[in-house]
C-alpha positions as semicolon CSV with decimal commas, in nm:
position;residue;x (nm);y (nm);z (nm)
1;M;-1,088;2,305;1,355
2;P;-0,720;2,206;1,347
3;L;-0,618;1,880;1,507
4;Q;-0,465;1,959;1,844
5;N;-0,178;1,807;2,046
6;P;0,008;1,579;1,804
7;Q;0,168;1,282;1,976
8;F;0,452;1,055;1,870
9;I;0,517;0,691;1,951
10;D;0,780;0,437;1,852
11;V;0,621;0,159;1,646
12;A;0,881;-0,110;1,571
13;G;1,143;0,158;1,525
14;I;0,919;0,391;1,323
15;R;0,851;0,731;1,482
16;T;0,478;0,765;1,428
17;R;0,255;1,071;1,461
18;Y;-0,104;1,046;1,574
19;F;-0,385;1,246;1,732
20;E;-0,606;1,109;2,009
21;K;-0,915;1,239;2,185
22;G;-1,233;1,129;2,365
23;S;-1,347;0,814;2,540
24;G;-1,565;0,518;2,455
25;P;-1,528;0,267;2,172
26;T;-1,201;0,306;1,983
27;V;-1,223;0,437;1,626
28;L;-0,894;0,443;1,435
29;L;-0,895;0,664;1,124
30;L;-0,669;0,586;0,827
31;H;-0,615;0,846;0,553
32;G;-0,549;0,760;0,191
33;S;-0,274;0,775;-0,074
34;N;0,073;0,625;-0,023
35;F;0,430;0,722;0,047
36;G;0,596;0,912;-0,236
37;A;0,278;1,022;-0,416
38;D;0,390;1,303;-0,647
39;L;0,054;1,473;-0,707
40;S;-0,065;1,534;-0,350
41;A;0,016;1,440;0,006
42;D;-0,222;1,279;0,255
43;C;-0,203;1,262;0,633
44;S;-0,416;1,258;0,947
45;I;-0,517;1,624;0,892
46;N;-0,761;1,486;0,632
47;W;-0,994;1,415;0,925
48;N;-0,997;1,770;1,068
49;R;-1,365;1,822;0,977
50;N;-1,469;1,507;1,168
51;F;-1,228;1,457;1,454
52;D;-1,376;1,675;1,730
53;D;-1,734;1,562;1,668
54;L;-1,627;1,198;1,676
55;A;-1,446;1,261;2,004
56;K;-1,778;1,357;2,166
57;W;-1,888;0,993;2,166
58;C;-1,583;0,773;2,101
59;H;-1,212;0,733;2,162
60;V;-1,090;0,855;1,824
61;I;-0,737;0,828;1,688
62;A;-0,611;0,963;1,356
63;I;-0,270;0,832;1,253
64;D;-0,013;0,932;0,993
65;R;0,048;0,609;0,806
66;L;0,395;0,468;0,735
67;G;0,600;0,711;0,524
68;Q;0,326;0,975;0,523
69;G;0,254;1,289;0,720
70;F;0,511;1,322;0,999
71;T;0,564;0,947;1,039
72;D;0,903;0,802;0,943
73;N;0,962;0,645;0,604
74;P;0,997;0,267;0,574
75;K;1,334;0,142;0,696
76;T;1,433;-0,031;0,371
77;L;1,337;-0,019;0,004
78;A;1,179;-0,364;0,044
79;D;0,938;-0,215;0,301
80;Y;0,779;0,018;0,046
81;T;0,476;-0,211;0,020
82;M;0,115;-0,212;0,134
83;A;0,196;-0,517;0,347
84;A;0,444;-0,309;0,547
85;V;0,178;-0,041;0,597
86;V;-0,066;-0,304;0,723
87;E;0,191;-0,433;0,973
88;H;0,267;-0,078;1,088
89;I;-0,102;-0,024;1,171
90;A;-0,128;-0,360;1,348
91;D;0,190;-0,285;1,546
92;F;0,053;0,059;1,639
93;I;-0,265;-0,100;1,776
94;R;-0,058;-0,343;1,983
95;V;0,188;-0,081;2,113
96;K;-0,103;0,140;2,219
97;G;-0,270;-0,154;2,391
98;L;-0,593;-0,104;2,198
99;K;-0,868;-0,363;2,175
100;D;-1,182;-0,411;1,964
101;V;-1,083;-0,138;1,721
102;H;-1,332;0,002;1,470
103;L;-1,089;0,046;1,180
104;V;-1,195;0,317;0,935
105;G;-0,996;0,359;0,613
106;H;-1,035;0,601;0,323
107;S;-0,913;0,531;-0,031
108;R;-0,585;0,337;-0,002
109;G;-0,650;0,346;0,371
110;G;-0,964;0,145;0,293
111;Y;-0,746;-0,127;0,145
112;I;-0,534;-0,118;0,460
113;S;-0,846;-0,141;0,677
114;C;-0,963;-0,446;0,483
115;R;-0,628;-0,623;0,475
116;C;-0,554;-0,552;0,842
117;T;-0,891;-0,707;0,930
118;L;-0,806;-1,016;0,725
119;D;-0,453;-1,052;0,863
120;H;-0,511;-0,946;1,226
121;P;-0,876;-1,021;1,314
122;E;-0,794;-1,044;1,686
123;L;-0,738;-0,664;1,688
124;I;-1,047;-0,554;1,498
125;K;-1,410;-0,509;1,602
126;T;-1,547;-0,378;1,271
127;C;-1,407;-0,274;0,934
128;V;-1,510;0,043;0,749
129;I;-1,402;0,103;0,388
130;I;-1,450;0,444;0,224
131;D;-1,422;0,510;-0,153
132;S;-1,132;0,270;-0,207
133;L;-1,040;0,229;-0,571
134;T;-0,729;0,046;-0,449
135;L;-0,955;-0,231;-0,317
136;A;-1,246;-0,216;-0,561
137;P;-1,246;-0,436;-0,873
138;G;-1,171;-0,282;-1,209
139;V;-0,968;0,017;-1,322
140;G;-1,057;0,376;-1,237
141;G;-1,024;0,697;-1,432
142;M;-0,732;0,841;-1,237
143;A;-0,491;0,866;-1,530
144;K;-0,732;1,066;-1,744
145;L;-0,870;1,272;-1,457
146;M;-0,529;1,378;-1,330
147;A;-0,369;1,434;-1,671
148;D;-0,166;1,753;-1,716
149;P;-0,147;1,861;-1,351
150;P;-0,014;2,208;-1,268
151;E;0,360;2,246;-1,226
152;P;0,549;2,254;-1,003
153;R;0,375;1,963;-0,833
154;L;0,297;1,947;-0,461
155;T;0,267;2,324;-0,425
156;K;-0,047;2,463;-0,263
157;D;-0,208;2,554;-0,595
158;A;-0,115;2,219;-0,748
159;Q;-0,257;2,022;-0,455
160;R;-0,575;2,235;-0,458
161;W;-0,619;2,139;-0,824
162;V;-0,581;1,769;-0,737
163;M;-0,834;1,786;-0,453
164;Q;-1,081;1,968;-0,676
165;R;-1,050;1,692;-0,934
166;Y;-1,134;1,436;-0,665
167;S;-1,434;1,627;-0,533
168;H;-1,798;1,698;-0,613
169;G;-1,804;2,026;-0,416
170;Y;-1,510;2,247;-0,324
171;D;-1,613;2,399;0,011
172;H;-1,421;2,138;0,208
173;I;-1,090;2,227;0,040
174;D;-0,977;2,480;0,299
175;D;-0,644;2,650;0,369
176;E;-0,590;2,455;0,689
177;W;-0,595;2,128;0,499
178;L;-0,387;2,248;0,206
179;D;-0,125;2,419;0,423
180;E;-0,068;2,096;0,616
181;L;-0,040;1,895;0,295
182;V;0,218;2,141;0,164
183;A;0,414;2,119;0,491
184;V;0,417;1,739;0,458
185;A;0,524;1,748;0,092
186;D;0,807;1,991;0,175
187;R;0,967;1,750;0,424
188;P;1,299;1,597;0,306
189;S;1,168;1,252;0,398
190;Y;0,869;1,300;0,167
191;R;1,093;1,405;-0,121
192;E;1,307;1,101;-0,052
193;A;1,001;0,876;-0,067
194;V;0,896;1,027;-0,402
195;S;1,229;0,910;-0,543
196;L;1,248;0,575;-0,366
197;V;0,894;0,453;-0,434
198;R;0,973;0,442;-0,806
199;Q;1,254;0,196;-0,738
200;S;1,057;-0,005;-0,482
201;P;0,837;-0,317;-0,513
202;F;0,527;-0,109;-0,428
203;E;0,333;-0,140;-0,756
204;T;0,426;-0,501;-0,833
205;H;0,344;-0,607;-0,477
206;L;0,003;-0,436;-0,487
207;A;-0,077;-0,581;-0,831
208;K;-0,014;-0,929;-0,688
209;Q;-0,185;-0,882;-0,351
210;K;-0,503;-0,707;-0,467
211;P;-0,662;-1,008;-0,646
212;E;-0,559;-1,226;-0,352
213;T;-0,733;-0,984;-0,115
214;L;-1,051;-0,974;-0,323
215;Q;-1,061;-1,353;-0,322
216;L;-1,020;-1,362;0,055
217;V;-1,304;-1,116;0,119
218;Q;-1,534;-1,359;-0,062
219;D;-1,396;-1,684;0,079
220;P;-1,355;-1,725;0,370
221;G;-1,472;-1,364;0,414
222;L;-1,366;-1,073;0,632
223;G;-1,508;-1,234;0,945
224;K;-1,599;-0,896;1,095
225;P;-1,897;-0,662;1,048
226;T;-1,807;-0,443;0,751
227;L;-1,943;-0,108;0,634
228;V;-1,871;0,023;0,285
229;I;-1,919;0,399;0,235
230;W;-1,910;0,559;-0,109
231;G;-1,973;0,888;-0,286
232;L;-2,229;0,866;-0,565
233;N;-2,033;1,123;-0,762
234;D;-1,680;0,999;-0,695
235;P;-1,498;1,062;-1,027
236;T;-1,207;0,831;-0,941
237;A;-1,357;0,535;-0,756
238;L;-1,687;0,497;-0,942
239;V;-1,993;0,406;-0,740
240;E;-2,051;0,105;-0,965
241;Q;-1,711;-0,027;-0,854
242;G;-1,804;0,037;-0,492
243;I;-2,127;-0,161;-0,533
244;E;-1,938;-0,448;-0,695
245;L;-1,691;-0,446;-0,405
246;F;-1,978;-0,451;-0,158
247;K;-2,129;-0,755;-0,332
248;M;-1,797;-0,936;-0,297
249;I;-1,773;-0,848;0,071
250;A;-2,138;-0,939;0,136
251;K;-2,082;-1,281;-0,020
252;G;-1,838;-1,371;0,257
253;E;-1,968;-1,152;0,542
254;P;-2,344;-1,140;0,613
255;R;-2,297;-0,856;0,866
256;S;-2,211;-0,607;0,593
257;Q;-2,382;-0,286;0,486
258;M;-2,329;-0,009;0,232
259;H;-2,406;0,362;0,257
260;I;-2,395;0,586;-0,051
261;F;-2,374;0,964;-0,012
262;N;-2,542;1,175;-0,279
263;R;-2,357;1,481;-0,411
264;A;-2,028;1,349;-0,279
265;G;-1,696;1,285;-0,450
266;H;-1,396;1,094;-0,322
267;F;-1,378;1,267;0,019
268;T;-1,727;1,180;0,142
269;Y;-1,634;1,240;0,505
270;R;-1,507;1,591;0,432
271;E;-1,785;1,694;0,194
272;H;-2,059;1,576;0,435
273;P;-1,890;1,565;0,778
274;K;-2,198;1,578;1,002
275;E;-2,388;1,318;0,804
276;F;-2,080;1,096;0,783
277;D;-2,027;1,119;1,159
278;Q;-2,390;1,021;1,220
279;V;-2,357;0,717;0,993
280;L;-2,037;0,609;1,166
281;R;-2,183;0,663;1,513
282;G;-2,485;0,448;1,429
283;W;-2,261;0,177;1,288
284;V;-2,035;0,162;1,591
285;A;-2,333;0,163;1,830
286;M;-2,481;-0,132;1,642
287;W;-2,179;-0,347;1,731
288;A;-2,111;-0,215;2,083
């Protein structure tokens, strides 16, 4: 099902797209990747296989993160950092007047979920981290896995190839998803971000902040109930790295759990949407 009724809101001068549905506890969904990724785009449409089912029991919001989807790019080159993305999410929560948010982040969105919980605990009820190589210790196999991508990049066929490389099964890679990713990648602002991110402090900032973040999750700890979700067969963020991340989180936060999906690659929530939704519903109910 396509996501219906996109909405836009001004978040500290950034025109931000989001989708909102349902009532009950607030669950805010964060997609992965980053601005200017030249292999594939990511946006809130990633959650199209989960959104309506989640809305049956919670107040669910899926947002296009800073510089992604149909949300404006960062205002300055210096804002092309993960810290700016974290602040954009925190500002969005405040502008919307949300409270006790269950923050759910996939891949690089998992890093954002973690860091937002550390930096803005007053906004967060629980933290959920899904297949986040950006946060997990160690180095993944992305460079080898994504070597020699089809050209031209960011076309529908090229993005299908990328998503297949991420995945265990291919059934979830549907036209609705790919067509939206192509529409995002075709936007002038996206093309601009592809160029600007190479000149930005993005990589150096992340390289500095990641070890700091991993230290903080151990001491003093996240301070909020935390759920780590991983795909056993994720070829990019290996399950062993996910387990090591969970051990770090568990050291500082006793209210932490981990759920591993069998026969699942990087997009666990798309490959097993019903099972994922059940896990998330049980988790949120536990901390209601």
